[in-house]
Each structure stands twice: as structure tokens, then as C-alpha cells.
mmCIF file of C-alpha atoms in Angstrom:
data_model
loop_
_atom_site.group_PDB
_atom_site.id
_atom_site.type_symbol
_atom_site.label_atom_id
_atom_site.label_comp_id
_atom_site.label_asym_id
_atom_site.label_seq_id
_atom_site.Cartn_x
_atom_site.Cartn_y
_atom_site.Cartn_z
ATOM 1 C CA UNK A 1 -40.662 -39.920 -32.830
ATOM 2 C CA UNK A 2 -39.613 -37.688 -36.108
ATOM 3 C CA UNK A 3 -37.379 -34.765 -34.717
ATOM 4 C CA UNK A 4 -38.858 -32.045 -37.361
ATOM 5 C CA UNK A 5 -36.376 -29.173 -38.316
ATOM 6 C CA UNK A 6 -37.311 -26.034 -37.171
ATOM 7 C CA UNK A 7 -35.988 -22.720 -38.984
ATOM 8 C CA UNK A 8 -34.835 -19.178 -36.623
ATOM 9 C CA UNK A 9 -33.538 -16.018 -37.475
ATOM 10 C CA UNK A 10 -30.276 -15.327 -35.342
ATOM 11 C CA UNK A 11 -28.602 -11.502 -34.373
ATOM 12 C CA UNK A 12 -26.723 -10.523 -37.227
ATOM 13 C CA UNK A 13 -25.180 -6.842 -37.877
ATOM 14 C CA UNK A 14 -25.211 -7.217 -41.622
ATOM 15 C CA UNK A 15 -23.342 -5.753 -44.305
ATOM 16 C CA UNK A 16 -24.387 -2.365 -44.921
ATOM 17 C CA UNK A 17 -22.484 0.298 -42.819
ATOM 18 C CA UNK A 18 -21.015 -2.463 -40.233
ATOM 19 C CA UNK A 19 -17.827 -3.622 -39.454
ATOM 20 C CA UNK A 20 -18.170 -6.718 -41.919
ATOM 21 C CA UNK A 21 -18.696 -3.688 -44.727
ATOM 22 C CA UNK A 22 -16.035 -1.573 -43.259
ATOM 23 C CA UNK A 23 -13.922 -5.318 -43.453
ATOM 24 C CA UNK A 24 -14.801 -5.775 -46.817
ATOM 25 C CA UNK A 25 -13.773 -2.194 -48.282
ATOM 26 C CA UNK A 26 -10.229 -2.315 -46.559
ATOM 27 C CA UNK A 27 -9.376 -5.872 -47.821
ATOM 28 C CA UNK A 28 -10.181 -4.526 -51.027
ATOM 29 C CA UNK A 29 -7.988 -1.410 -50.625
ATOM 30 C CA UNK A 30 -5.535 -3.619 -49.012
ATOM 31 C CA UNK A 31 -5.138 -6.707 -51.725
ATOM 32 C CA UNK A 32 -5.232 -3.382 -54.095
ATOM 33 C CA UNK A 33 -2.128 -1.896 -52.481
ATOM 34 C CA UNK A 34 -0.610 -5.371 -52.113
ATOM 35 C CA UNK A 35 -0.428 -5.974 -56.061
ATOM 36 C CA UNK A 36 0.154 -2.747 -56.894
ATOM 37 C CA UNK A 37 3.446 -2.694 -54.912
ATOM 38 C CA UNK A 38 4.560 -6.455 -55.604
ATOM 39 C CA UNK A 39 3.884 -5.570 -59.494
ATOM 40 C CA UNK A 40 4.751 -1.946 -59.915
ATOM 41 C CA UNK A 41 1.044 -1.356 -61.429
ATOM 42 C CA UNK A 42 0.141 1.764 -63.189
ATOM 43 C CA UNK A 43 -2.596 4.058 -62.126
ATOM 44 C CA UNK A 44 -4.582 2.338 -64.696
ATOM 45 C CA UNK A 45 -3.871 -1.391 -63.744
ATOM 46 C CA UNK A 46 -4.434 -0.378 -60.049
ATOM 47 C CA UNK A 47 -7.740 0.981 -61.160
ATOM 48 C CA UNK A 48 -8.965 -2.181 -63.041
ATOM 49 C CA UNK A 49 -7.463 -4.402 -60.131
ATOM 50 C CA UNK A 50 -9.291 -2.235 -57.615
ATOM 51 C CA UNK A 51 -12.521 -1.894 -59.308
ATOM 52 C CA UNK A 52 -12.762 -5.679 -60.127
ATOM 53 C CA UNK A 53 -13.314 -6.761 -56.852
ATOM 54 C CA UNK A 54 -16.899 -7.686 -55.440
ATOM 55 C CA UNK A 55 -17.594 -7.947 -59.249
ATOM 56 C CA UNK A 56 -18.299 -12.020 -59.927
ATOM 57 C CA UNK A 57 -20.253 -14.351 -57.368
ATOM 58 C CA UNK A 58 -20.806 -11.536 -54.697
ATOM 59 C CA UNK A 59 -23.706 -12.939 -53.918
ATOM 60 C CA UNK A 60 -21.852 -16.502 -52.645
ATOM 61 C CA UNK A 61 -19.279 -14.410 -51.176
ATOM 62 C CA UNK A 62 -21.224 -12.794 -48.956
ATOM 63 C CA UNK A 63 -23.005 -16.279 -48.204
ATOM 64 C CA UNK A 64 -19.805 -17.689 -47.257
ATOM 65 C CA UNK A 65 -19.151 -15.257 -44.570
ATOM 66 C CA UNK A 66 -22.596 -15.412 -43.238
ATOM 67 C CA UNK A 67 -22.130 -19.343 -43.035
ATOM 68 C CA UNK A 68 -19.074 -18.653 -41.380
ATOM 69 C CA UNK A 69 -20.080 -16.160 -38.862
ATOM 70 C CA UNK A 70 -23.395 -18.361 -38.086
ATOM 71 C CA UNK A 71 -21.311 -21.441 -37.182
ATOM 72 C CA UNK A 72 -19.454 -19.424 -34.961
ATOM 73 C CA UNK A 73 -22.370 -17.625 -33.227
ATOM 74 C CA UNK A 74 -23.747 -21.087 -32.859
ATOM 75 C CA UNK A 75 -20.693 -22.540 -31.516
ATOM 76 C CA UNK A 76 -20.837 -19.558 -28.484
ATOM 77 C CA UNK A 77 -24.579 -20.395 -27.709
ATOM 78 C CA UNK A 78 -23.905 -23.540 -26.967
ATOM 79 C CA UNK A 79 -20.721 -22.528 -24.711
ATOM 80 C CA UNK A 80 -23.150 -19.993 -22.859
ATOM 81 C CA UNK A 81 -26.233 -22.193 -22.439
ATOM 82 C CA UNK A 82 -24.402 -26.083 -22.051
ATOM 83 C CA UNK A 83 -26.842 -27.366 -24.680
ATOM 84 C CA UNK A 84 -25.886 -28.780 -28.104
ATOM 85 C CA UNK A 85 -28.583 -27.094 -30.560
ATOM 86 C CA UNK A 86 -27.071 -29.034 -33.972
ATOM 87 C CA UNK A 87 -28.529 -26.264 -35.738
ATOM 88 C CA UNK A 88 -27.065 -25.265 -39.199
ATOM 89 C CA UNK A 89 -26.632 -22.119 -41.424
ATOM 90 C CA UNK A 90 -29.890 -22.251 -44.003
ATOM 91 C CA UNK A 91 -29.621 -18.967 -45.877
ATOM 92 C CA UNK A 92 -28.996 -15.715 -45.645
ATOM 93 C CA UNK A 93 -31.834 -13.052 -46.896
ATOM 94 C CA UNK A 94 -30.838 -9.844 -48.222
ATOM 95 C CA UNK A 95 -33.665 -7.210 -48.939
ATOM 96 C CA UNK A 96 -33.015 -5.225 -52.493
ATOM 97 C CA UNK A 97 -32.732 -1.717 -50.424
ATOM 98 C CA UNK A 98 -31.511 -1.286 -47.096
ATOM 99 C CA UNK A 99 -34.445 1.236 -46.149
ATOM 100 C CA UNK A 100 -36.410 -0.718 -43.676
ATOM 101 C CA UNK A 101 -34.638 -3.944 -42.503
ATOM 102 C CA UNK A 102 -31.048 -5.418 -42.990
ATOM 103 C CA UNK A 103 -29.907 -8.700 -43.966
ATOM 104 C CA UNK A 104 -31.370 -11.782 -42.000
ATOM 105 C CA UNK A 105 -29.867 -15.128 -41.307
ATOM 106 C CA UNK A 106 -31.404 -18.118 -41.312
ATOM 107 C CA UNK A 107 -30.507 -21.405 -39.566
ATOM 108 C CA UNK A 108 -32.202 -24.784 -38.885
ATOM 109 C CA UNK A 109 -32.230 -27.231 -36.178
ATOM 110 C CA UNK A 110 -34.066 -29.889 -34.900
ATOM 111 C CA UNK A 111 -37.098 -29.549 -32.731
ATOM 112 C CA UNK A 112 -35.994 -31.126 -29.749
ATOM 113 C CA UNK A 113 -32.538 -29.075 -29.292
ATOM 114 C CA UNK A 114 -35.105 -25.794 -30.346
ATOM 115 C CA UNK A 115 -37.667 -26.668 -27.612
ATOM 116 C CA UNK A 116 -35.003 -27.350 -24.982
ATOM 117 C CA UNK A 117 -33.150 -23.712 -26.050
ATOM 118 C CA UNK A 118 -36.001 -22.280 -25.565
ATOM 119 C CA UNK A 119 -37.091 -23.626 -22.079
ATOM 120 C CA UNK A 120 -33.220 -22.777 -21.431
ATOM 121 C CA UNK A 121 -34.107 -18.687 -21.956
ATOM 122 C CA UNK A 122 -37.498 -18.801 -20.341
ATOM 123 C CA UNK A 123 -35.764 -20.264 -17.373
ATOM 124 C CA UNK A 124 -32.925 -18.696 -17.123
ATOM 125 C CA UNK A 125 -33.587 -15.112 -18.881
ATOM 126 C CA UNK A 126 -37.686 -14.614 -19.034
ATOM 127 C CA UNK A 127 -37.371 -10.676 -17.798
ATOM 128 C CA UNK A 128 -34.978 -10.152 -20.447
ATOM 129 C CA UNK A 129 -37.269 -11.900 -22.945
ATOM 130 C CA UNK A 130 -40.319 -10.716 -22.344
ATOM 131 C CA UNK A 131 -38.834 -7.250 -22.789
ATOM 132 C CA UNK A 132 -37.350 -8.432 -25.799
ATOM 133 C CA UNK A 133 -41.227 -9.394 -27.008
ATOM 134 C CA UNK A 134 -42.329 -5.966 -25.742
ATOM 135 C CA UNK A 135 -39.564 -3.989 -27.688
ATOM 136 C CA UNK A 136 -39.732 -6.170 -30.914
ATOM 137 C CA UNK A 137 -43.893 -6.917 -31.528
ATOM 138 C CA UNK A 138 -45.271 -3.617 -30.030
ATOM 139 C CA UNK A 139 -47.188 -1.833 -32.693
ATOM 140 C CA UNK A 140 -46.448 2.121 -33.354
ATOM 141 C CA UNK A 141 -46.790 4.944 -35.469
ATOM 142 C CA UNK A 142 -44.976 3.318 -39.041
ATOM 143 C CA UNK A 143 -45.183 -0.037 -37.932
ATOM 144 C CA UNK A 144 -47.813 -2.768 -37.513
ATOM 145 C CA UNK A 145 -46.588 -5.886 -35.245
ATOM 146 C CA UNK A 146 -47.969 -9.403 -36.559
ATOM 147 C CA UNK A 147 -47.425 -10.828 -33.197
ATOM 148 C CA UNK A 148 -48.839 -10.822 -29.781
ATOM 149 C CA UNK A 149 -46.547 -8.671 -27.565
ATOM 150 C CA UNK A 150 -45.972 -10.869 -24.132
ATOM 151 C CA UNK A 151 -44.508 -14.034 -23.812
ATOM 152 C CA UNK A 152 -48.121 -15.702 -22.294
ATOM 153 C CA UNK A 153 -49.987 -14.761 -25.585
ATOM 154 C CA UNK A 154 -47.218 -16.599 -27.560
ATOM 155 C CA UNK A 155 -48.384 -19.713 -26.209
ATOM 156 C CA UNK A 156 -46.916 -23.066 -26.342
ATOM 157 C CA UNK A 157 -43.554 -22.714 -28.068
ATOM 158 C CA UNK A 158 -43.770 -25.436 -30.222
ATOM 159 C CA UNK A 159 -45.582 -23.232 -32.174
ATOM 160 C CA UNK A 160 -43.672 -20.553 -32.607
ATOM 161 C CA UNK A 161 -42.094 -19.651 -35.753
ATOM 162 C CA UNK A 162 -38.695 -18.290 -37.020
ATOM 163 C CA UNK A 163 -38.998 -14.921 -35.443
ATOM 164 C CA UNK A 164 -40.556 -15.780 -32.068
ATOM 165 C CA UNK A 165 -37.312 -18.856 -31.821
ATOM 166 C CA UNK A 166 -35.199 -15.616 -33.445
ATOM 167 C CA UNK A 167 -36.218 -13.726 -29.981
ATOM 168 C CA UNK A 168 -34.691 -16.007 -28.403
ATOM 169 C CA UNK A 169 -31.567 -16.006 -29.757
ATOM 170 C CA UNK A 170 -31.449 -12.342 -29.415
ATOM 171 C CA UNK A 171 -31.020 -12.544 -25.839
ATOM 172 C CA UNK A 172 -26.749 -13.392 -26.928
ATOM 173 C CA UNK A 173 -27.072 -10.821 -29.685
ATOM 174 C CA UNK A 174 -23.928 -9.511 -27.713
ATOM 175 C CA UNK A 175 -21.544 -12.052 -28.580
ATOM 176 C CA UNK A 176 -21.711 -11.071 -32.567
ATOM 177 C CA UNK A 177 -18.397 -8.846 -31.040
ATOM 178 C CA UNK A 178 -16.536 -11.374 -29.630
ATOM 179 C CA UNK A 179 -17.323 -13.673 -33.084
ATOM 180 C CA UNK A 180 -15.098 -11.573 -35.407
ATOM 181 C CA UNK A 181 -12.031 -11.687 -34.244
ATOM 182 C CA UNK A 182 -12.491 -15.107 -32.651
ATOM 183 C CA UNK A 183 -12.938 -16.853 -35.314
ATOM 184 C CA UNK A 184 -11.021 -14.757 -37.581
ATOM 185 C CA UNK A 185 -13.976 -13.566 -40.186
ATOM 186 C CA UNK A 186 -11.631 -11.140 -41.429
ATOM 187 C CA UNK A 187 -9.988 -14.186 -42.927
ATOM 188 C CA UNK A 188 -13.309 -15.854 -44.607
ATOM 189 C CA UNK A 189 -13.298 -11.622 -46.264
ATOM 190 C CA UNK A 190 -9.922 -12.117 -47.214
ATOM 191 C CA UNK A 191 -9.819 -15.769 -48.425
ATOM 192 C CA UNK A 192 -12.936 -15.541 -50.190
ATOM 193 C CA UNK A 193 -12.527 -11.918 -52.171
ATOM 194 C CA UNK A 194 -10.247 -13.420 -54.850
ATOM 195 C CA UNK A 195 -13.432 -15.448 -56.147
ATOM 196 C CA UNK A 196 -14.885 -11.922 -56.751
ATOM 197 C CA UNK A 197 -12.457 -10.493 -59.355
ATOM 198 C CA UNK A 198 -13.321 -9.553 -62.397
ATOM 199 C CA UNK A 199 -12.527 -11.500 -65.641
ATOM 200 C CA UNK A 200 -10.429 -8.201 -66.484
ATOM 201 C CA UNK A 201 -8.734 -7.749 -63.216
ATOM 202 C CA UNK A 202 -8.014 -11.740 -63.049
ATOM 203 C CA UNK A 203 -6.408 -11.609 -66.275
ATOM 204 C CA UNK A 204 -4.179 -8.527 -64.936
ATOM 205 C CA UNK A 205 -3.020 -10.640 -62.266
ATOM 206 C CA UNK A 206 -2.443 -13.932 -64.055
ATOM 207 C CA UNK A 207 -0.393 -11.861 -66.338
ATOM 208 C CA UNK A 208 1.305 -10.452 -63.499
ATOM 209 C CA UNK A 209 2.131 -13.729 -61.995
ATOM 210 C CA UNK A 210 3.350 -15.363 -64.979
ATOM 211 C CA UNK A 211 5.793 -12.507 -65.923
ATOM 212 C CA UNK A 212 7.279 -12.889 -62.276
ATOM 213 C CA UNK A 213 7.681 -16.431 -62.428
ATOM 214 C CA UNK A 214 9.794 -15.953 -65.920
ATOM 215 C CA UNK A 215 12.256 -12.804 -63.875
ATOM 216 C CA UNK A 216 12.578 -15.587 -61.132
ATOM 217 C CA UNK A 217 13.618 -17.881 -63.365
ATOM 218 C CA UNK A 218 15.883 -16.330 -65.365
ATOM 219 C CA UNK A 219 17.424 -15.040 -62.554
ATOM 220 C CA UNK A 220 18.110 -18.239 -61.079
ATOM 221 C CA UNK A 221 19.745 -19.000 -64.547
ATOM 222 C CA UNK A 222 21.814 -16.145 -64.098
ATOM 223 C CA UNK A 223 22.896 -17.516 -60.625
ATOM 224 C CA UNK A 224 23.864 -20.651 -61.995
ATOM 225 C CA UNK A 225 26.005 -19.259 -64.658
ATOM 226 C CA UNK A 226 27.474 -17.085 -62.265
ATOM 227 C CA UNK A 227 28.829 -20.044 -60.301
#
């Protein structure tokens, strides 16, 4: 029997106004302070160091810690509910303003680990869910639901799509706080803002580098004549 892959949103804060943004802009101002120190940067060079962050492959940077946060999110579900979903991070949608909806992950897993999550929550958190379904598909003034709002009219769940499965998986939306810090995502920020820099700002730090490695070298020239 072909296990199909199923796709599901999963809780996500995003990163406008949330403690990955907040993250982002004090690495920045960090790594900015960092150089600036370690180099003795002018105003100016601090500038173009500061404002060439977040400039190349932002996109892919913010991918990378939405990959990274997903595997960890996934990794607690499966602690909470004792079953192995072998889902994996698909995407991550971002919408071009932040007016009406924030960015949404996307993950895949097979069929038969979806269908046996879901029988999981029904069993073990159906108040909570159908709440969930209540709160999430009821229509009201400025917004029309798509959906059925109870659990019964959803029918049998192999049938249900991303966002019904996504319901689901907002019943742990409250381990996204314990996911930061325990699996350090303020590294994946850290490691991955380099990739970001400007062409300008890289070339202000190669330089950098380079004229540091010469002063340690002659210096250790110097030492050696000394002795």
C-alpha cells in the first residue's frame, strides 16, 4: 500500500514583531559592535558593516531558520504524543505585507504517521480541538471561513487538508517557547547572518581580516628577533 505524503501547516510566531525579529535585529547590532571594536571601525565603516546585513540571500536565511525551528517543533511532538510522524520541513510562505496573516510553515509527512497523529488528538485532546475548529473556521464580520466549523462536519480525516492537519498541530502551539532556546535558534540567526552581508560590507571585513593577519605576523617576527 503507497504511504502518500500529506502536507500541514504547523504553529509558527513568524518574523515580523516576534522574538525571532527581535533575535535577528540584536545579532545584527551585536556582530556590528563586535567588528567595530576588534577593528577600530569608523562611523562610516560601522555604518556600511551594519547596514549590509540581511542584504544578500535573505530570503534562504530566513528559510534556514524556519527549517531549523520546524525540526525542532517536530522533534517535541513526537516527545509529547510517543508517535514518530517522519514529517519534514517543505517550505516556508511569506505573504508580501504583513496586514492580514503572518508567515506559514509548511511540512510533509506520510499518511499513515498523519492519520495516526491525528487519531492521537481526537483521542486524547477532542474538547481542545473542537474549540480550536470553533475559534479558527467560524465566520464573522471581515472574515469568511472556507471550512465547516465542528469537528463532525470535517468528516473522515483522510480528507482533510493542510489546515484542518495544521489544527491539529495547534493543539502544542505552546511549545514554540520552549523550541528557542532548546535548540539554540539564536545560533541558526547567528551562524547564518554572515551569508547576508553585503558585497560592500564583505569586502570591509575581508580587508579587515587580512590587515590583522599581516600585524599578527609581523609581530610574531618581531618576537623572534627579540629572542
Amino acid at each position: 500500500m503507497k504511504n502518500n505524503l500529506l502536507t500541514s501547516t504547523i504553529p509558527f510566531a513568524g518574523f515580523y514583531d516576534s522574538v525571532y525579529s527581535y533575535e535577528i535585529d540584536s545579532t545584527v547590532e551585536r556582530e556590528t559592535e563586535y567588528y567595530s571594536e576588534r577593528f577600530n571601525l569608523s562611523e562610516s565603516e560601522s555604518e556600511i558593516l551594519e547596514s549590509g546585513y540581511l542584504n544578500k540571500g535573505y530570503g534562504d536565511f530566513l528559510q534556514g531558520i524556519a527549517k531549523d525551528y520546524s525540526e525542532g517543533f517536530l522533534c517535541e511532538v513526537e516527545r509529547e504524543t510517543g508517535i514518530e510522524l517522519k514529517a519534514q520541513f517543505e517550505v516556508m510562505e511569506s505573504p508580501r505585507e504583513y496586514n492580514f496573516r503572518g508567515d506559514t510553515l509548511f511540512i510533509q509527512m506520510p499518511e499513515q504517521q498523519a492519520l495516526a497523529f491525528i487519531q492521537y488528538v481526537i483521542s486524547n485532546h477532542k474538547e481542545e480541538l473542537e474549540e480550536l475548529i470553533r475559534k479558527r473556521f467560524t465566520s464573522q464580520s471581515g472574515f469568511i471561513s472556507f471550512y465547516d466549523n465542528t469537528l463532525e462536519a470535517w468528516g473522515d480525516p483522510s480528507e482533510w487538508d493542510c489546515n484542518q492537519l495544521g489544527t491539529c498541530f495547534e493543539i502544542f502551539a505552546y511549545l514554540e517557547s520552549e523550541i528557542y532556546d532548546a535548540y539554540s535558534l539564536d545560533e541558526s540567526i547567528s551562524n547564518g547572518l554572515g551569508e547576508t552581508l553585503s558585497d560592500e560590507a564583505n569586502a570591509l571585513l575581508e580587508k579587515c581580516f587580512e590587515a590583522e593577519a599581516i600585524a599578527e605576523a609581523n609581530e610574531k617576527k618581531q618576537l623572534k628577533l627579540a629572542f
